[in-house]
Coordinates of C-alpha atoms in Angstrom, one line a residue:
X1 CA 83.5 56.4 40.9
X2 CA 85.0 54.2 38.6
X3 CA 81.5 54.2 36.3
X4 CA 82.4 54.4 32.9
X5 CA 80.1 57.8 32.0
X6 CA 78.7 58.0 28.6
X7 CA 79.1 61.7 27.4
X8 CA 76.1 62.3 24.8
X9 CA 77.7 64.9 22.2
X10 CA 75.8 66.9 19.5
X11 CA 77.9 68.2 16.7
X12 CA 76.5 71.0 14.6
X13 CA 78.1 72.4 11.0
X14 CA 77.2 75.6 9.6
X15 CA 78.1 77.0 5.9
X16 CA 77.0 75.3 2.3
X17 CA 80.7 73.9 2.1
X18 CA 80.7 69.9 3.4
X19 CA 83.7 70.3 5.8
X20 CA 86.4 67.6 6.1
X21 CA 86.3 64.8 8.9
X22 CA 86.4 66.3 12.3
X23 CA 87.4 64.4 15.7
X24 CA 85.2 64.4 18.5
X25 CA 87.5 64.1 22.2
X26 CA 86.5 63.7 25.7
X27 CA 89.4 64.9 27.7
X28 CA 90.0 65.5 31.2
X29 CA 90.6 69.3 31.7
X30 CA 92.8 69.1 34.5
X31 CA 95.6 66.5 33.1
X32 CA 94.9 66.9 29.5
X33 CA 94.2 63.2 29.2
X34 CA 92.0 61.9 26.5
X35 CA 89.3 59.5 27.6
X36 CA 87.8 58.2 24.6
X37 CA 87.4 60.1 21.0
X38 CA 85.8 59.2 17.9
X39 CA 85.7 60.8 14.2
X40 CA 82.9 62.2 12.4
X41 CA 82.1 62.9 8.8
X42 CA 79.7 64.5 7.0
X43 CA 78.0 64.2 3.7
X44 CA 76.1 66.9 1.8
X45 CA 73.1 67.8 3.5
X46 CA 74.0 66.6 7.1
X47 CA 74.0 69.4 9.5
X48 CA 74.1 67.9 12.7
X49 CA 75.4 64.7 13.8
X50 CA 75.5 62.8 17.7
X51 CA 77.7 60.2 19.3
X52 CA 78.4 59.0 22.6
X53 CA 81.7 59.3 24.1
X54 CA 82.6 57.2 27.1
X55 CA 85.0 58.2 30.2
X56 CA 85.2 56.4 33.6
X57 CA 85.3 58.4 36.7
X58 CA 88.3 58.2 38.7
X59 CA 89.0 59.2 42.3
X60 CA 90.1 62.2 43.3
X61 CA 87.4 64.6 44.6
X62 CA 83.5 65.3 44.9
X63 CA 83.4 66.5 41.5
X64 CA 84.9 65.6 37.7
X65 CA 86.0 68.3 35.2
X66 CA 86.0 66.9 31.7
X67 CA 85.6 69.3 28.5
X68 CA 84.6 67.5 24.8
X69 CA 86.6 69.3 21.9
X70 CA 85.7 69.5 18.2
X71 CA 89.2 69.3 16.2
X72 CA 88.3 69.5 12.3
X73 CA 90.4 68.9 9.5
X74 CA 90.5 71.7 7.2
X75 CA 93.5 71.5 5.3
X76 CA 95.8 72.9 7.7
X77 CA 93.4 75.9 8.2
X78 CA 92.3 77.0 11.7
X79 CA 88.6 77.3 12.6
X80 CA 87.8 81.2 12.3
X81 CA 86.1 80.7 16.1
X82 CA 87.3 78.1 18.3
X83 CA 85.7 78.3 21.3
X84 CA 82.4 76.9 19.8
X85 CA 84.5 73.8 19.2
X86 CA 84.7 72.6 23.1
X87 CA 82.3 72.7 25.5
X88 CA 82.5 71.8 29.8
X89 CA 81.2 68.5 31.2
X90 CA 80.6 68.2 35.0
X91 CA 79.1 65.9 37.4
X92 CA 79.6 64.9 41.0
X93 CA 81.1 61.9 42.0
X94 CA 79.4 59.3 44.7
X95 CA 82.8 57.2 46.4
X96 CA 80.3 53.7 47.3
X97 CA 79.7 50.7 45.9
X98 CA 76.2 50.0 43.8
X99 CA 73.6 48.5 46.3
X100 CA 71.8 46.1 44.4
X101 CA 68.8 43.5 45.3
X102 CA 67.9 40.4 43.1
X103 CA 65.1 38.3 43.8
X104 CA 64.0 35.4 41.7
X105 CA 62.1 32.6 41.9
X106 CA 63.7 29.7 41.1
X107 CA 67.7 29.1 40.6
X108 CA 67.3 28.9 36.8
X109 CA 70.5 28.9 34.9
X110 CA 70.5 33.0 34.9
X111 CA 70.3 33.1 38.1
X112 CA 73.5 31.0 38.7
X113 CA 75.5 32.9 36.7
X114 CA 74.5 35.7 37.2
X115 CA 74.8 35.8 41.6
X116 CA 78.6 35.0 40.5
X117 CA 79.3 37.7 38.7
X118 CA 77.9 40.1 41.0
X119 CA 79.4 38.4 43.7
X120 CA 83.2 38.9 42.9
X121 CA 82.4 42.6 41.4
X122 CA 83.6 44.5 44.2
X123 CA 81.8 47.8 43.0
X124 CA 78.2 46.0 43.4
X125 CA 77.4 45.6 47.2
X126 CA 74.8 42.6 46.4
X127 CA 71.6 40.5 48.3
X128 CA 70.2 37.7 46.5
X129 CA 67.1 35.9 47.7
X130 CA 65.9 33.2 46.2
X131 CA 62.2 31.5 47.0
X132 CA 62.7 27.8 47.8
X133 CA 60.0 25.0 47.0
X134 CA 58.8 26.1 50.4
X135 CA 58.0 29.6 50.1
X136 CA 61.0 29.9 52.2
X137 CA 64.1 32.4 51.4
X138 CA 67.4 31.4 50.5
X139 CA 70.0 34.3 51.1
X140 CA 73.1 34.7 49.0
X141 CA 75.2 37.1 47.9
X142 CA 77.5 39.8 49.4
X143 CA 75.7 41.2 51.8
X144 CA 73.3 39.0 54.0
X145 CA 69.6 40.2 53.8
X146 CA 67.0 37.7 55.7
X147 CA 64.1 38.8 54.3
X148 CA 62.7 41.2 51.5
X149 CA 62.5 44.5 53.0
X150 CA 58.6 45.5 54.5
X151 CA 59.5 49.2 55.4
X152 CA 59.9 52.1 53.1
X153 CA 63.4 52.7 55.3
X154 CA 64.2 49.3 54.0
X155 CA 63.9 49.2 50.3
X156 CA 65.7 52.9 50.6
X157 CA 69.2 50.7 51.4
X158 CA 69.1 49.6 47.5
X159 CA 69.9 51.5 44.4
X160 CA 68.5 48.9 42.4
X161 CA 66.3 46.1 42.4
X162 CA 65.9 43.5 40.0
X163 CA 62.7 41.1 40.1
X164 CA 63.4 37.5 38.1
X165 CA 60.5 34.9 37.7
X166 CA 59.2 35.1 41.1
X167 CA 55.6 35.3 42.0
X168 CA 53.6 38.4 43.2
X169 CA 52.2 36.5 46.1
X170 CA 55.5 36.4 47.6
X171 CA 55.3 40.3 48.7
X172 CA 52.4 41.7 50.6
X173 CA 50.2 44.6 49.3
X174 CA 52.0 46.7 51.7
X175 CA 55.9 45.7 49.8
X176 CA 54.2 45.9 46.2
X177 CA 53.4 49.3 47.0
X178 CA 56.4 50.2 49.2
X179 CA 58.7 49.1 46.2
X180 CA 56.6 51.0 43.4
X181 CA 57.1 54.1 45.6
X182 CA 60.8 53.1 45.8
X183 CA 61.0 53.6 42.3
X184 CA 58.3 56.0 41.2
X185 CA 59.2 58.7 44.1
X186 CA 62.5 57.7 45.2
X187 CA 64.5 57.5 42.1
X188 CA 65.4 53.4 42.1
X189 CA 66.2 51.4 39.2
X190 CA 64.0 48.5 38.7
X191 CA 65.3 45.7 36.4
X192 CA 63.1 42.7 34.9
X193 CA 64.5 39.4 33.9
X194 CA 61.2 37.6 32.2
X195 CA 60.8 34.1 32.7
X196 CA 57.9 31.7 31.6
X197 CA 56.3 31.6 35.0
X198 CA 55.6 34.7 36.8
X199 CA 57.2 37.6 34.6
X200 CA 54.7 39.9 33.2
X201 CA 51.6 38.6 33.5
X202 CA 51.3 37.8 37.0
X203 CA 51.7 41.3 37.8
X204 CA 49.3 42.6 35.7
X205 CA 46.8 43.1 38.4
X206 CA 49.4 44.6 41.3
X207 CA 50.9 48.3 42.4
X208 CA 54.0 46.8 40.1
X209 CA 51.7 46.9 36.9
X210 CA 52.7 50.7 36.3
X211 CA 56.4 49.3 36.5
X212 CA 56.0 47.2 33.1
X213 CA 57.1 48.7 30.0
X214 CA 54.6 46.4 28.3
X215 CA 51.0 46.1 28.5
X216 CA 49.7 42.7 29.2
X217 CA 46.1 41.5 27.7
X218 CA 43.9 38.9 28.9
X219 CA 43.6 37.7 32.4
X220 CA 45.8 37.6 35.5
X221 CA 48.5 35.6 35.2
X222 CA 48.0 35.0 31.1
X223 CA 51.8 34.6 29.3
X224 CA 53.1 36.5 26.4
X225 CA 53.8 34.3 23.7
X226 CA 57.1 33.4 22.8
X227 CA 58.8 32.9 19.6
X228 CA 58.4 29.6 17.8
X229 CA 62.2 29.4 16.5
X230 CA 66.0 30.6 18.1
X231 CA 66.5 34.3 18.0
X232 CA 69.4 36.4 18.0
X233 CA 69.9 39.8 19.4
X234 CA 70.9 43.2 17.5
X235 CA 71.4 46.4 19.3
X236 CA 68.8 49.0 18.8
X237 CA 70.6 52.7 18.1
X238 CA 69.2 54.2 21.8
X239 CA 71.5 51.6 23.4
X240 CA 74.9 53.4 21.7
X241 CA 73.4 56.5 23.0
X242 CA 73.1 55.3 26.8
X243 CA 76.0 54.2 26.8
X244 CA 75.0 50.4 27.4
X245 CA 75.0 46.8 25.8
X246 CA 78.8 47.9 24.7
X247 CA 79.6 44.2 24.5
X248 CA 83.0 44.6 23.3
X249 CA 85.7 47.7 22.7
X250 CA 85.3 49.7 19.7
X251 CA 84.4 47.6 16.4
X252 CA 86.2 48.7 13.2
X253 CA 82.6 50.7 12.3
X254 CA 83.0 52.6 15.3
X255 CA 80.3 50.6 17.3
X256 CA 80.6 48.4 20.2
X257 CA 78.3 45.5 19.3
X258 CA 80.7 42.4 18.2
X259 CA 79.6 41.2 14.8
X260 CA 79.7 37.5 16.2
X261 CA 76.3 38.2 18.5
X262 CA 74.2 39.0 15.4
X263 CA 75.5 36.2 13.4
X264 CA 73.4 33.0 13.2
X265 CA 76.1 31.0 12.1
X266 CA 77.8 31.4 15.0
X267 CA 75.9 28.8 17.1
X268 CA 76.2 30.4 20.9
X269 CA 74.6 33.3 20.2
X270 CA 71.2 31.8 19.3
X271 CA 68.9 32.4 22.1
X272 CA 66.2 29.6 22.5
X273 CA 63.5 31.2 24.8
X274 CA 62.5 34.8 23.9
X275 CA 59.1 36.4 24.6
X276 CA 57.5 38.0 21.6
X277 CA 57.0 41.8 22.4
X278 CA 54.8 43.1 19.6
X279 CA 55.4 46.7 19.0
X280 CA 51.7 47.4 20.3
X281 CA 52.2 46.0 23.4
X282 CA 55.2 48.6 24.6
X283 CA 53.5 51.6 26.4
X284 CA 54.0 54.9 24.9
X285 CA 57.2 55.9 26.8
X286 CA 59.4 52.5 26.1
X287 CA 61.9 52.4 23.7
X288 CA 64.0 49.3 22.7
X289 CA 67.6 49.1 23.4
X290 CA 68.3 45.8 21.5
X291 CA 65.7 43.8 18.9
X292 CA 65.4 39.9 18.9
X293 CA 65.4 38.8 15.3
X294 CA 64.7 35.1 14.0
X295 CA 67.7 33.1 12.6
X296 CA 65.7 32.5 9.6
X297 CA 64.8 35.6 8.8
X298 CA 61.2 35.2 8.5
X299 CA 59.2 37.7 10.6
X300 CA 59.5 41.2 11.7
X301 CA 62.2 41.6 14.8
X302 CA 60.6 42.3 17.9
X303 CA 61.9 44.5 20.7
X304 CA 64.0 42.2 23.2
X305 CA 65.6 44.8 25.8
X306 CA 62.9 47.8 26.8
X307 CA 63.5 50.5 28.9
X308 CA 61.0 53.1 30.2
X309 CA 61.1 56.0 32.8
X310 CA 58.6 56.2 35.4
X311 CA 58.7 58.9 37.7
X312 CA 62.0 59.3 38.9
X313 CA 62.8 55.9 38.1
X314 CA 63.8 54.1 35.4
X315 CA 63.2 50.6 34.5
X316 CA 64.6 48.2 32.0
X317 CA 63.0 45.0 31.2
X318 CA 64.7 41.7 29.3
X319 CA 62.4 39.5 27.8
X320 CA 64.5 36.7 27.8
X321 CA 66.4 34.5 30.3
X322 CA 69.1 33.0 28.1
X323 CA 71.8 35.9 28.3
X324 CA 73.3 32.8 29.7
X325 CA 74.1 31.2 26.4
X326 CA 77.2 34.0 25.8
X327 CA 79.5 32.2 27.7
X328 CA 80.4 30.0 25.2
X329 CA 82.0 32.7 23.0
X330 CA 83.7 34.5 25.5
X331 CA 83.0 32.9 28.8
X332 CA 81.5 35.2 31.3
X333 CA 82.5 38.6 29.5
X334 CA 79.8 39.0 27.2
X335 CA 77.0 38.6 29.9
X336 CA 79.1 40.5 32.8
X337 CA 79.2 43.5 30.2
X338 CA 75.7 42.8 29.5
X339 CA 74.1 43.2 32.4
X340 CA 76.9 45.4 34.5
X341 CA 76.3 48.3 32.3
X342 CA 71.8 48.0 32.4
X343 CA 72.7 47.9 36.3
X344 CA 75.1 51.0 36.3
X345 CA 72.7 52.7 34.4
X346 CA 70.1 52.2 36.7
X347 CA 72.1 52.6 39.5
X348 CA 73.8 56.1 38.2
X349 CA 70.4 57.6 37.8
X350 CA 69.2 56.3 40.8
X351 CA 72.0 58.0 42.9
X352 CA 71.9 61.2 41.0
X353 CA 68.0 61.1 40.1
X354 CA 69.8 62.8 37.1
X355 CA 66.7 61.5 34.6
X356 CA 65.1 63.7 32.5
X357 CA 61.1 63.3 33.3
X358 CA 60.4 65.1 29.8
X359 CA 62.4 67.0 26.9
X360 CA 62.6 70.8 25.9
X361 CA 63.7 71.5 22.6
X362 CA 64.3 75.0 21.0
X363 CA 64.5 75.1 16.9
X364 CA 66.8 76.3 15.3
X365 CA 69.3 76.7 18.7
X366 CA 70.9 79.7 17.2
X367 CA 67.6 81.9 16.1
X368 CA 66.7 85.0 14.9
X369 CA 65.5 88.4 16.3
X370 CA 61.5 88.3 14.3
X371 CA 62.0 84.2 13.2
X372 CA 59.6 81.9 14.7
X373 CA 61.1 79.2 17.0
X374 CA 59.2 76.1 17.6
X375 CA 59.0 74.8 21.0
X376 CA 58.4 71.7 22.1
X377 CA 58.3 68.7 25.0
X378 CA 58.4 65.3 24.2
X379 CA 57.2 63.4 28.1
X380 CA 59.5 60.8 28.3
X381 CA 58.0 59.3 31.9
X382 CA 54.8 56.7 31.8
X383 CA 53.2 58.9 34.8
X384 CA 53.3 62.1 33.0
X385 CA 51.6 60.4 30.3
X386 CA 48.9 58.8 32.4
X387 CA 48.3 62.3 33.6
X388 CA 46.9 63.3 29.9
X389 CA 48.1 67.4 29.9
X390 CA 45.6 69.1 28.1
X391 CA 48.7 71.4 27.4
X392 CA 51.7 72.8 28.8
X393 CA 53.5 76.4 29.4
X394 CA 56.8 77.0 28.8
X395 CA 58.4 80.6 29.9
X396 CA 61.1 82.1 28.2
X397 CA 63.2 84.6 30.1
X398 CA 66.4 86.6 28.3
X399 CA 69.6 86.8 30.5
X400 CA 68.7 83.0 32.2
X401 CA 67.2 85.2 35.0
X402 CA 64.1 84.1 37.3
X403 CA 61.6 86.7 35.5
X404 CA 61.6 88.6 38.7
X405 CA 62.1 92.6 38.3
X406 CA 62.5 94.0 34.6
X407 CA 63.2 91.0 32.8
X408 CA 62.0 90.6 29.8
X409 CA 59.9 87.3 29.0
X410 CA 57.2 85.2 27.4
X411 CA 54.8 82.5 27.8
X412 CA 54.1 80.6 25.3
X413 CA 51.4 77.6 25.4
X414 CA 52.3 74.5 24.3
X415 CA 49.5 72.0 22.7
X416 CA 49.5 68.3 22.0
X417 CA 50.5 67.1 18.8
X418 CA 49.8 63.5 17.8
X419 CA 48.9 60.7 20.2
X420 CA 50.7 58.1 21.9
X421 CA 47.6 55.9 22.8
X422 CA 44.6 56.4 25.0
X423 CA 44.5 59.8 24.4
X424 CA 47.7 60.4 26.0
X425 CA 50.0 62.9 23.7
X426 CA 53.4 62.5 24.0
X427 CA 55.1 65.7 22.3
X428 CA 53.4 69.2 22.6
X429 CA 54.2 72.1 20.5
X430 CA 54.4 76.0 20.2
X431 CA 56.1 78.8 18.5
X432 CA 57.6 82.1 20.0
X433 CA 59.1 85.0 18.0
X434 CA 62.0 86.3 20.0
X435 CA 61.6 90.4 20.2
X436 CA 65.2 90.8 21.1
X437 CA 68.7 89.6 20.7
X438 CA 71.0 87.5 23.7
X439 CA 70.8 84.5 25.0
X440 CA 67.4 83.2 26.3
X441 CA 66.6 80.2 28.9
X442 CA 63.1 78.4 28.8
X443 CA 61.8 76.7 31.5
X444 CA 58.5 74.4 31.9
X445 CA 55.9 76.2 34.3
X446 CA 53.3 73.7 35.2
X447 CA 52.9 72.1 38.1
X448 CA 53.0 68.6 37.1
X449 CA 56.7 69.2 35.8
X450 CA 57.9 71.6 38.7
X451 CA 61.3 70.9 40.3
X452 CA 61.8 68.5 37.2
X453 CA 65.0 70.0 35.7
X454 CA 63.2 70.6 32.2
X455 CA 65.1 73.6 30.7
X456 CA 66.6 74.6 27.5
X457 CA 68.5 77.5 25.9
X458 CA 68.6 79.9 22.7
X459 CA 70.9 82.5 21.5
X460 CA 69.2 84.9 19.6
X461 CA 71.1 87.1 17.5
X462 CA 70.0 90.4 14.9
X463 CA 69.5 89.0 11.3
X464 CA 72.9 91.0 10.1
X465 CA 74.9 89.3 12.9
X466 CA 78.1 88.6 11.1
X467 CA 79.2 86.3 13.8
X468 CA 76.3 84.2 12.8
X469 CA 78.0 82.9 10.1
X470 CA 81.8 83.4 10.1
X471 CA 83.2 82.1 7.0
X472 CA 83.3 84.0 3.5
X473 CA 80.9 84.0 1.5
X474 CA 82.3 83.1 -1.9
X475 CA 79.4 83.5 -4.0
X476 CA 78.5 86.9 -3.3
X477 CA 81.8 88.3 -3.4
X478 CA 82.2 87.0 -6.9
X479 CA 79.0 88.8 -8.0
X480 CA 80.1 91.9 -6.1
X481 CA 83.7 91.7 -7.9
X482 CA 81.4 91.1 -11.5
X483 CA 79.3 94.1 -10.6
X484 CA 82.3 96.4 -10.1
X485 CA 84.2 95.7 -12.7
X486 CA 86.8 93.5 -10.9
X487 CA 88.6 90.7 -10.9
X488 CA 88.7 87.1 -9.1
X489 CA 91.7 85.2 -8.8
X490 CA 91.6 81.5 -7.3
X491 CA 95.1 80.0 -5.9
X492 CA 96.5 79.0 -9.6
X493 CA 95.8 82.7 -10.8
X494 CA 97.3 84.5 -7.5
X495 CA 100.8 85.7 -9.8
X496 CA 98.3 87.9 -11.9
X497 CA 97.6 89.8 -8.4
X498 CA 100.6 92.8 -9.7
X499 CA 99.1 92.9 -13.0
X500 CA 95.4 93.4 -12.2
X501 CA 96.1 96.3 -9.4
X502 CA 95.3 99.6 -10.9
X503 CA 98.9 101.9 -11.4
X504 CA 98.0 104.6 -9.2
X505 CA 101.7 106.2 -9.3
X506 CA 100.3 107.5 -12.8
X507 CA 97.7 109.5 -11.0
X508 CA 98.1 113.0 -9.6
X509 CA 95.9 115.2 -7.4
X510 CA 95.4 118.7 -7.7
X511 CA 95.3 120.8 -4.5
X512 CA 91.9 122.5 -4.7
X513 CA 92.2 126.7 -3.8
X514 CA 89.3 128.8 -2.8
X515 CA 88.7 132.4 -3.2
X516 CA 86.1 134.4 -2.1
X517 CA 84.4 137.1 -4.6
X518 CA 85.3 140.1 -1.9
X519 CA 88.8 139.4 -2.2
X520 CA 89.0 140.4 -5.9
X521 CA 89.7 144.7 -7.0
X522 CA 87.7 144.2 -10.3
X523 CA 84.6 143.0 -8.6
X524 CA 84.7 146.1 -6.4
X525 CA 85.4 148.1 -9.3
X526 CA 82.2 146.9 -10.9
X527 CA 80.1 147.2 -7.5
X528 CA 81.5 150.7 -7.1
X529 CA 80.1 151.8 -10.7
X530 CA 77.4 150.4 -10.8
X531 CA 76.3 152.4 -7.6
X532 CA 77.4 155.7 -9.5
X533 CA 75.3 154.9 -12.7
X534 CA 72.3 154.4 -10.4
X535 CA 73.2 157.4 -8.8
X536 CA 73.5 159.6 -12.1
X537 CA 70.2 158.3 -13.4
X538 CA 68.4 159.0 -10.6
X539 CA 69.7 163.1 -10.8
X540 CA 68.8 162.8 -14.5
X541 CA 65.3 162.1 -13.6
X542 CA 64.7 164.1 -10.9
X543 CA 64.5 161.5 -8.2
X544 CA 66.8 162.9 -6.0

């Protein structure tokens, strides 16, 4: 409840003609309130575009019902099939605060401002533990906690765990394993805030090493290289898709990233300590949400905020502890947006456990009988990549049935393609040819992905299904008119319609009248004459 919910929308078009702009709206189905909207414009060759709309989940029940509507601008003409311009969005609501645990090693500047942000947010139940010089925890936050959890039930009390620059030695081996299970099995979110002391090098040989989206080389505790000059952050495309790192309201370019944050001349936008995470250090399932670009423009930008899925949980890694510097730009608004959106992303998936561990795609989504369909699975969970499956099986069932009884079904074996490093393939591809028309559902049947909700659907039509492309084929109609002696009229020559139509009033039609030969007297006389002649001839030649 009251959580900003990002809705990722893919808008596809058909036909050769490039349409005008289309307005995509996120609407509350019951009240009709428009929660968010944006405009999609097309260029030649584009057939689909993805946008992210965001609505706030208001209280009022256990479920919310929204609708996405596409309103094309076509010179006042209504779309031929309006039903394919809308789709429902439904989700469950949980009316309770987000439970956050923040553990850090010392009161650095990032910690001092973050605890204030978390404490005053009523939608977050916040507990923090700070390791003092005497190796004792100092407790702060809106919820009291005496020590780190030492049981699985204790860790289950939190939706998001935030690890600052704290040495792993303050946690026992059992606590480290419990925290790993809370994320990998329990689905909790984990947020790393890097620092010069411990993160990530000190965790290289601990159970939490699997939960780091970066690979740390060298010996235990070896520090990651840092930029030797100031950097500024730039938003990566994935952040917009997940609805995070929106540091301002919608900008003139349609995005939510203020240009001042990436402007080196602003001064306050410069971050003076940033780990230099080279792309080769990222694990195969890790993806960048923001990039760090040097202020002098020399050098390739490196990932600064990284996310990765592991098991049931999602991890976010922030390679700096200087986001507090954005306070000089707009007070605490920028740091609060930066962190709270990431924490809500982690907490939302922790509560719902709706994060996908793999993506199943069927291309094209509207197929024809007898035409090949590409079946692909992309693994986005690092735990699945580490399992190194040699192949995956996808079962396609007609009508969305489970495959029991007389339902038509087919199994497709997917083979790995490409390599994500260490012999671990990330993508698996196969081909399926639909035998009959109708809706088909696909699900991965391997035990590795059982119960993960990895599914997809495809609509199969006959090749001559006219609803597949309902718009008029003007080229075909012109060719047909020319070959049959017809005329094509445009909007400017429509006044010639009366003159080119055939004058049917001067054409006459006669009514055909049919009579049999037996009904004519002359035919009967000829027949009697022939019979009489035959009798006389027979008498003359004495045949009778």
